[in-house]
Steps between C-alpha positions, in 0.01 A plus 500: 500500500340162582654221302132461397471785324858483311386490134617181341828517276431541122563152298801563341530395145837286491343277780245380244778317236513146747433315183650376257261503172475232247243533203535272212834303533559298166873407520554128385208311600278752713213591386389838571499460839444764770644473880570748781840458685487654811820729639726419804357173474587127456380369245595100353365423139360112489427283160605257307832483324428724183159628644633876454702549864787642305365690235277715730790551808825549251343536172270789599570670820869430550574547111292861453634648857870423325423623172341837660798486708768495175271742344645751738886473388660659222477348160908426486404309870203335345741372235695255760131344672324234308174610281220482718165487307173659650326189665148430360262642729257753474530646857761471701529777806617471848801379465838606647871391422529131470794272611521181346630216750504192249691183461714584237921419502623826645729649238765365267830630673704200599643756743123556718459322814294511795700748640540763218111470430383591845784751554596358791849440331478870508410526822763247615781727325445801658442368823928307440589829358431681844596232761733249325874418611722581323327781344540490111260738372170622408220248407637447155761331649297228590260438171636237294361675198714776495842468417834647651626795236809667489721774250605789453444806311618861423367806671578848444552746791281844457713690720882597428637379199274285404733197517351120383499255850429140464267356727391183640229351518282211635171349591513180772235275361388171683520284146729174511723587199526132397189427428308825470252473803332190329637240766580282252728420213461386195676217331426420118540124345682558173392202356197643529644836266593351243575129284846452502464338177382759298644863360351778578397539114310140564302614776731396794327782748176364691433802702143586373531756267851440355383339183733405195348810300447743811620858545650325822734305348641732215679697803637177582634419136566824417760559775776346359596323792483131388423296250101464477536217271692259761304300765526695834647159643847562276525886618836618681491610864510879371185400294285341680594820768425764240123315417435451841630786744638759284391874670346713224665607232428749208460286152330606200284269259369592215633919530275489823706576833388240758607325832626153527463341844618094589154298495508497932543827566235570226218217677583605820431886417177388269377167676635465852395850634152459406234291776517075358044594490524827306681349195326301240429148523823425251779689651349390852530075383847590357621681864356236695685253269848746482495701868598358830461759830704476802526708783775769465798383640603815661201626661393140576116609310421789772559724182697790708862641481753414793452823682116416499537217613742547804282791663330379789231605731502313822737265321266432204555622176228599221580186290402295831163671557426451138527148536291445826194364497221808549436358794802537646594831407182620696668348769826677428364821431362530855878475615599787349464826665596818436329846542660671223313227248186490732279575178670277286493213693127549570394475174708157435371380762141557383604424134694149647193407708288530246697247256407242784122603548426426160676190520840537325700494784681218363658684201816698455578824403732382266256293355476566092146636427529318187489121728131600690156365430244662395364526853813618622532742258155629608591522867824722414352727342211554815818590662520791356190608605440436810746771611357776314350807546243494213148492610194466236682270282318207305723200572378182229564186612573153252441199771745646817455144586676303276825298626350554874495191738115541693733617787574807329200619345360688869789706418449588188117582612714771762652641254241582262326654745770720619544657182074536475529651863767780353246630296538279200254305277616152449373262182584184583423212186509158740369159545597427847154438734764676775542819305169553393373436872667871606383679152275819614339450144512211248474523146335165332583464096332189285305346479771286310870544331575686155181536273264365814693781750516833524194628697458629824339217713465645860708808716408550842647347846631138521248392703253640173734249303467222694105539460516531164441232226823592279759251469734649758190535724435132494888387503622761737429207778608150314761313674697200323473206763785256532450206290394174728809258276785653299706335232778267572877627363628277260892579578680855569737702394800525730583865598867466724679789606314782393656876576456711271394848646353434845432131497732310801599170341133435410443078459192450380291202237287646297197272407411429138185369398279782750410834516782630711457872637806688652398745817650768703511868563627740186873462536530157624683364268209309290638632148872389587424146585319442209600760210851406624495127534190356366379753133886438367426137445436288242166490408356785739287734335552873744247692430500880629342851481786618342450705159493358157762590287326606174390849302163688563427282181490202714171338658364206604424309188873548376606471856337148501540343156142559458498750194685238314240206410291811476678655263503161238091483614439808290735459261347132382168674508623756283760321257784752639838515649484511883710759516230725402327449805804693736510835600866501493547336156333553180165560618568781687384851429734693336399833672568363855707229386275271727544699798136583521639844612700839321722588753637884437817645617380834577885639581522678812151399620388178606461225212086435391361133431197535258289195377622423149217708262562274219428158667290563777744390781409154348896463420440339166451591111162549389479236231659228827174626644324368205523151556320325776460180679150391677408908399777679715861650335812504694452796681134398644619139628830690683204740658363152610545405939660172537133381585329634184781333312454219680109432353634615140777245455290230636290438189342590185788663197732662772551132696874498562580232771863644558389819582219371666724331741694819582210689553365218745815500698475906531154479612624221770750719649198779534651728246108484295442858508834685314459530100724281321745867322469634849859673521723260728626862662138551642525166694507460911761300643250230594358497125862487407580191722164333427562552078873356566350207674209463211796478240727221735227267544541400142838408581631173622647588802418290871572763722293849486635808735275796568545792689188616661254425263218641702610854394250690338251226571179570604318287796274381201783414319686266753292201519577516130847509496530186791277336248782536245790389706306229620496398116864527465570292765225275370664451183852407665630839541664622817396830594713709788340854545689804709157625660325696791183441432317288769255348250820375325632367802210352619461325112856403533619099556808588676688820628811647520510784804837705500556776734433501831576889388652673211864598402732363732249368775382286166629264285408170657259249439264526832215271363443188270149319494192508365274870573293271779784402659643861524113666581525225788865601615466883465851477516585792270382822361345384276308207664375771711314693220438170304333361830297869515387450123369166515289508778 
C-alpha cells in the first residue's frame, strides 16, 4: 500500500497528559493563581525573594505528588513519615513523583559522609572484597559501621542421639573497636561535671539535667556509695571511681528496681552518641564547653579495624581512597582493572566522574555530611540521580547555584539538562541570569515580595522574558560597573600561617576600613581563611546561613528583640502587664497553649496539625485580643510585613522608636516582605543570614563576616544590599564578604582571590588588588569571568 494511503495512527490518550495543571494555588501568599507546567521540560521559576517561587514549586506540586505518594503505604508505614497536609489548590493534575533536591544539612548521623550517602562507600567495599590482598572477607569487612562479632552457642543435632554441640560463631566487621567507627574520641573536662566544692545534696552536678531535686540524682544518693553530703573534692579514690565510672549496677530507691551508671558512662551513652546540631541549644553550649574530639588513636581517624585497613588493592587500602581527593581517585580508579569487576568498576567510574562534573571534586569520601554547605549538600544529593534509571520524574530545584564560583555554573546548566533529556521534568527556583538563559520555559511571580507577590507575571521563552516589562524582564540584563575610586584601608588584620584544611601557609593582610570581598572557585579554601582565622576574633561579627536554634514558636520579632518594646507599647496603652501580650506566657490561648496549632497523635498513623478552633490560629486569649493599640491586637500587628510595620510604628498611638529601628534595619537588609510571627522554620538560608545580620548591626562590633549574602537575592534586590554594606562601611564598620557574585565583586574595594583550583590544587592566595586591577590582569579564574561581566 502507498505510504499515502496508510491511515494515520489514532491519538492515543496518555500522549495528551504533557501538562502539568495548576488552577487556583493559594498556599502562603498566592493568590488563586493558575499556570501550566509543561512535561519533560525545563522550567526555572523567577521573582522576588517572597514573591511565591517556593510556595507554588514545593508547597504545591512537590508537597501534593508526596502526600499522594504516602497515601499509597500502609497506615502502620504512614505512622513513621511526617503529616503531610493537602496543599491549597483547587486543581492540581499532571503531576508525577517528585524528588526534592534542596539545600538542607543532609541528615543528623555523625556517622554519614560523602561516601556512605552516594553509596560509593558501598561500591568501594565490594569492589576490596573481590580483589584485595590479603583477602579478609566479604564487604562487611570493610564498612566501618559494622562491627566484628563473635560467641558461641548451643545447637542440638536432629539425627542420632540428639546430643547438645557448642558452636562458634562470628561476624568480621570493618568497625575500629576503640572508638566505634566515629574516628574520634572523646575526652570530658571534669571540672566541667561537677563543683568540687559542693555535695551532691547541694547541687554539685552541672550536667544539664542533674538538678539538686531531679530523678537523676536520687540514683546517685540513693546508691549508698558515698557520702552525698561531703564536697566531691574530699571523696576517696574508690569514691570519686564509683560516681564517675562505676558499670551499672542494680539499686533500688524508693521499692522501685533501677540502674545506677557512673555520670561518664551515663553522658556518653545519653549526650555523646547523639549529632553536637540535633541536641538542644543547652546540652549543645554545655558539650561544647565539657567535650574535646581527637582523632582515634588506633585507627589514626580513618574509622576502620586493622584488617580493613591493611587490605590493599594495587597497594592502596580503602582507608587511603577514602581520604583522596575525588579527583584523584578518578585517576586511581582508571588503574584498576579487572574483568571479573568490569561492572562494578564502571559504575564508580561514572558515579566518581560525576562528583567532579558538578564541581565537588575537591571533597572526600570521608568527608562528614554533617561539615557541607548548603550548596554542597544540594550537589550530593544530584548524585544520586544522575545514575538512575527513573524516567518521568519531577526533580524541584532550591537555587542549584548557590556556593558555585561563575566557573562552575556551565556545569551545573549540563547537568540539569541531562536529567530533562532522560525524560524528566525539572523545576528549577533560581536567580542566576546564567540559569535562566537555558530554561525551555520561565515562570515570572510578583509583582513584589509577601503581601505585593504571589501572582503569575509572565511564562513563556526567555527571550519572551527579556521583552517583558516585569522586574526580572527589565533586570535580567543590569551589570554592576566597577566603581571609578575605592576606599582607602585604614590598617589590616594580619593573617600568618594559615593551614587549616587546604590552605598552604596562607600570609595574607586583611584591610579594615573597606569592603573587602574574598573570591575563588567552591572549594578553594575561602571559608577556611576567614571562618578559621579572621570570624574567631575579637570583635568580628560571622554571620552565616546556618539555622537558628529556636522552637517553631520562634520568629522574627522574638528572633530580633523586636516583640519586646512592642510588647510594653500595648501594655501602656492598655494599663496591663506585658506579659499578656506573649503567646508563650500568660496571654496565650489555653486550647493551643499559643501554638496557634492542635497537633494530634493519631497512634499508628501519621500525627494531624489543625488550626487551634478556639483562637483562630491567632495564638492568643480572646480577652488579649481585646485590647488594642492604633486599632490592631497582638495577633493583627504579628500578621503585619516588616514594611507595613514599618508605616505603623512610625507615628500616630502605635509610634515606638525602638521597634521602629528594628524594623528599619530589617527592611535595609531586604527582608520587607516576611510577616513579623512568620515561623523562623519556614525561612531560606539567605533570609536566615540576612535576619542574623539585621540583629548584629545593633551590636558594637568593627568587623562584620558574611558568607554569601547574595543567596536568595534577587537581581532587584542586589543594588540594595551593596547599598547597605556601603553604609556599614560608611559608618566605620569593616565589612569582609565570602561571595561569587560578580556584582559584589565588581562593588567590592579590594579582593581576596584563593584558588587557582579547589582542594589540593587550592589553598593559596593567587590575587590581591583592587577588582580593576584584577579585570586588567585576567590573571585568575575569576578575573576571567569578572572581566566577561563587566564589559
Amino acid at each position: 500500500m502507498p505510504a499515502s494511503n496508510v491511515p494515520a495512527a489514532a491519538a492515543v490518550p496518555a500522549d495528551s497528559h504533557d501538562l502539568i495543571r495548576v488552577r487556583g494555588a493559594r498556599v502562603n501568599n498566592l493568590k488563586n493563581i493558575d499556570v501550566d507546567l509543561p512535561k519533560r521540560r525545563l522550567t526555572v521559576f523567577t521573582g522576588l525573594s517572597g514573591s511565591g517561587k517556593s510556595s507554588l514549586v514545593f508547597g504545591t506540586v512537590a508537597a501534593e505528588s508526596q502526600r499522594l505518594i504516602n497515601e499509597t503505604y500502609s497506615a502502620f508505614v504512614q505512622g513513621f513519615m511526617p503529616s503531610l497536609a493537602r496543599p491549597d489548590v483547587d486543581v492540581l493534575e499532571g503531576i508525577t513523583t517528585a524528588i526534592i533536591v534542596d539545600q538542607e544539612r543532609i541528615g543528623g548521623n555523625p556517622r554519614s559522609t560523602v561516601g556512605t550517602v552516594t553509596d560509593v562507600n558501598a561500591m568501594l567495599r565490594i569492589l576490596f572484597s573481590r580483589l584485595s590482598q590479603p583477602h579478609i572477607g566479604p564487604s562487611n569487612a570493610f564498612s566501618f559501621n559494622v562491627p566484628s562479632v563473635e560467641g558461641t552457642g548451643v545447637a542440638t543435632a536432629k539425627v542420632g542421639d540428639g546430643r547438645k554441640t557448642t558452636k562458634t560463631f562470628s561476624t568480621l566487621g570493618g568497625m575500629c573497636p576503640n572508638c566505634e567507627g566515629m574516628g574520634t574520641v572523646s575526652d570530658l573536662d571534669l571540672t566541667q561535671l561537677y563543683d568540687a566544692e559542693k555535695s551532691l545534696r547541694e547541687g554539685a552536678i552541672t550536667v544539664p539535667g542533674y538538678t539538686a531535686d531531679g530523678w537523676y540524682l536520687r540514683t546517685f544518693t540513693s546508691s549508698g556509695y558515698f557520702d552525698v553530703d561531703k564536697p566531691i573534692g574530699d571523696f576517696t579514690a574508690d569514691e570519686l571511681d564509683d560516681l564517675l565510672y562505676r558499670e551499672p549496677t542494680k539499686i533500688k530507691v524508693d521499692g522501685i528496681n533501677l540502674t545506677y551508671e557512673g555520670l561518664i558512662p551515663r553522658i556518653r551513652k545519653s549526650m555523646l552518641s547523639k549529632d553536637v546540631d540535633a541536641v538542644q541549644p543547652h546540652i549543645r553550649a554545655f558539650l561544647e564547653r565539657a567535650v574535646t574530639r581527637t582523632p582515634c588513636p588506633e585507627c589514626d581517624g580513618t574509622r576502620l579495624a586493622e584488617p580493613a585497613r591493611t587490605a590493599t588493592v594495587a597497594g592502596v587500602s580503602i582507608a587511603d581512597v577514602c581520604r583522596m581527593q575525588i579527583t584523584d581517585l578518578a585517576r586511581w580508579l582508571r588503574t584498576v582493572d579487572d574483568p571479573s569487576v568490569a561492572p562494578l568498576l564502571e559504575n564508580l567510574r561514572g558515579t566518581v566522574d560525576s562528583f567532579v562534573e558538578i564541581g565537588l571534586g575537591y571533597l572526600t569520601l570521608e568527608r562528614p555530611t554533617g561539615t557541607l554547605s548548603g550548596g554542597e549538600a544540594q550537589r550530593t544529593k544530584m548524585i544520586r540521580h544522575l545514575g538512575s534509571s527513573l524516567t518521568d520524574i519531577t526533580y524541584v530545584f532550591d537555587e542549584p547555584t548557590v556556593g558555585l564560583h561563575p566557573h562552575d555554573i556551565s556545569r551545573m546548566n549540563d547537568l540539569l539538562l541531562r536529567l530533562r533529556d532522560k525524560g524528566n521534568t525539572v523545576l528549577v527556583v533560581e536567580h542566576k541570569p546564567e540559569v535562566i538563559a537555558v530554561a525551555d520555559h520561565v515562570v515570572d511571580l510578583g509583582p513584589r515580595a509577601g503581601v505585593h507577590g504571589g501572582q503569575v507575571r509572565y511564562t513563556g521563552t526567555v527571550a519572551g522574558l527579556r521583552a517583558s516589562d516585569t522586574l526580572t524582564g527589565r533586570h535580567l540584563h543590569d551589570r554592576a560597573a566597577l566603581k571609578d575610586e575605592v576606599r582607602a584601608p585604614r590598617g589590616t588584620l594580619p593573617v600568618r600561617g594559615a593551614s587549616s584544611n587546604n590552605l598552604c601557609d596562607v600570609d595574607v593582610d586583611v584591610p579594615l576600613g573597606v569592603l573587602v570581598a574574598v573570591t575563588g572557585v567552591a572549594g578553594s579554601g575561602k571559608s577556611s581563611l576567614i571562618h578559621g582565622s579572621v570570624s574567631t576574633r575579637d570583635d568580628v561579627v560571622a554571620i552565616d546561613q546556618g539555622a537558628i536554634r529556636g522552637s517553631r514558636r520562634s520568629n522574627p520579632a522574638t528572633y530580633t528583640g523586636l516583640l519586646d518594646p512592642v510588647r510594653k507599647a500595648f501594655a501602656r496603652k492598655n494599663g496591663v502587664k506585658p506579659a499578656l501580650f506573649s503567646a508563650n506566657s500568660e496571654g496565650a490561648c489555653p486550647t493551643c497553649k499559643g501554638a496557634g496549632v492542635i497537633y494530634t497523635d493519631l497512634v499508628t498513623m501519621a500525627g494531624v496539625a489543625t488550626t487551634c478552633e478556639d483562637c483562630d490560629g491567632k495564638r492568643f486569649s480572646p480577652d488579649v485580643l481585646e485590647y488594642r493599640l492604633g486599632g490592631r491586637d497582638i495577633s493583627e500587628v504579628l500578621a503585619m510585613s516588616v514594611e507595613q510595620a514599618v508605616d505603623y510604628f512610625a507615628e500616630g498611638e502605635a509610634r515606638t522608636p525602638a521597634a521602629s529601628k528594628i524594623l528599619t534595619r530589617l527592611a535595609d537588609v531586604g527582608l520587607g516582605y516576611i510577616t513579623l510571627g512568620q515561623p523562623l522554620t519556614t525561612l531560606s538560608g539567605g533570609e536566615r543570614q540576612r535576619l542574623k545580620l539585621a540583629t548584629a548591626m545593633a551590636d558594637k562590633a568593627q568587623v562584620y563576616v558574611l558568607d554569601e549574602p547574595t543567596t536568595g537575592l534577587h537581581l532587584a534586590d542586589v543594588d540594595q544590599l551593596l547599598g547597605m554594606l556601603d553604609r556599614l562601611v560608611d559608618s566605620g564598620r569593616s565589612v569582609i564578604v565570602i561571595e561569587h557574585h560578580q556584582a559584589v565583586m565588581a562593588h567590592a574595594d579590594w579582593l581576596i582571590d584563593l584558588g587557582p583550583g579547589a582542594g589540593q590544587d587550592g589553598g593559596r592566595v593567587v590575587f590581591e588588588g583592587t577588582p580593576r586591577d584584577l579585570v586588567a590582569a585576567r590573571s585568575t579564574v575569576t578575573g576571567e569571568h569578572l572581566a566577561a561581566y563587566v564589559e
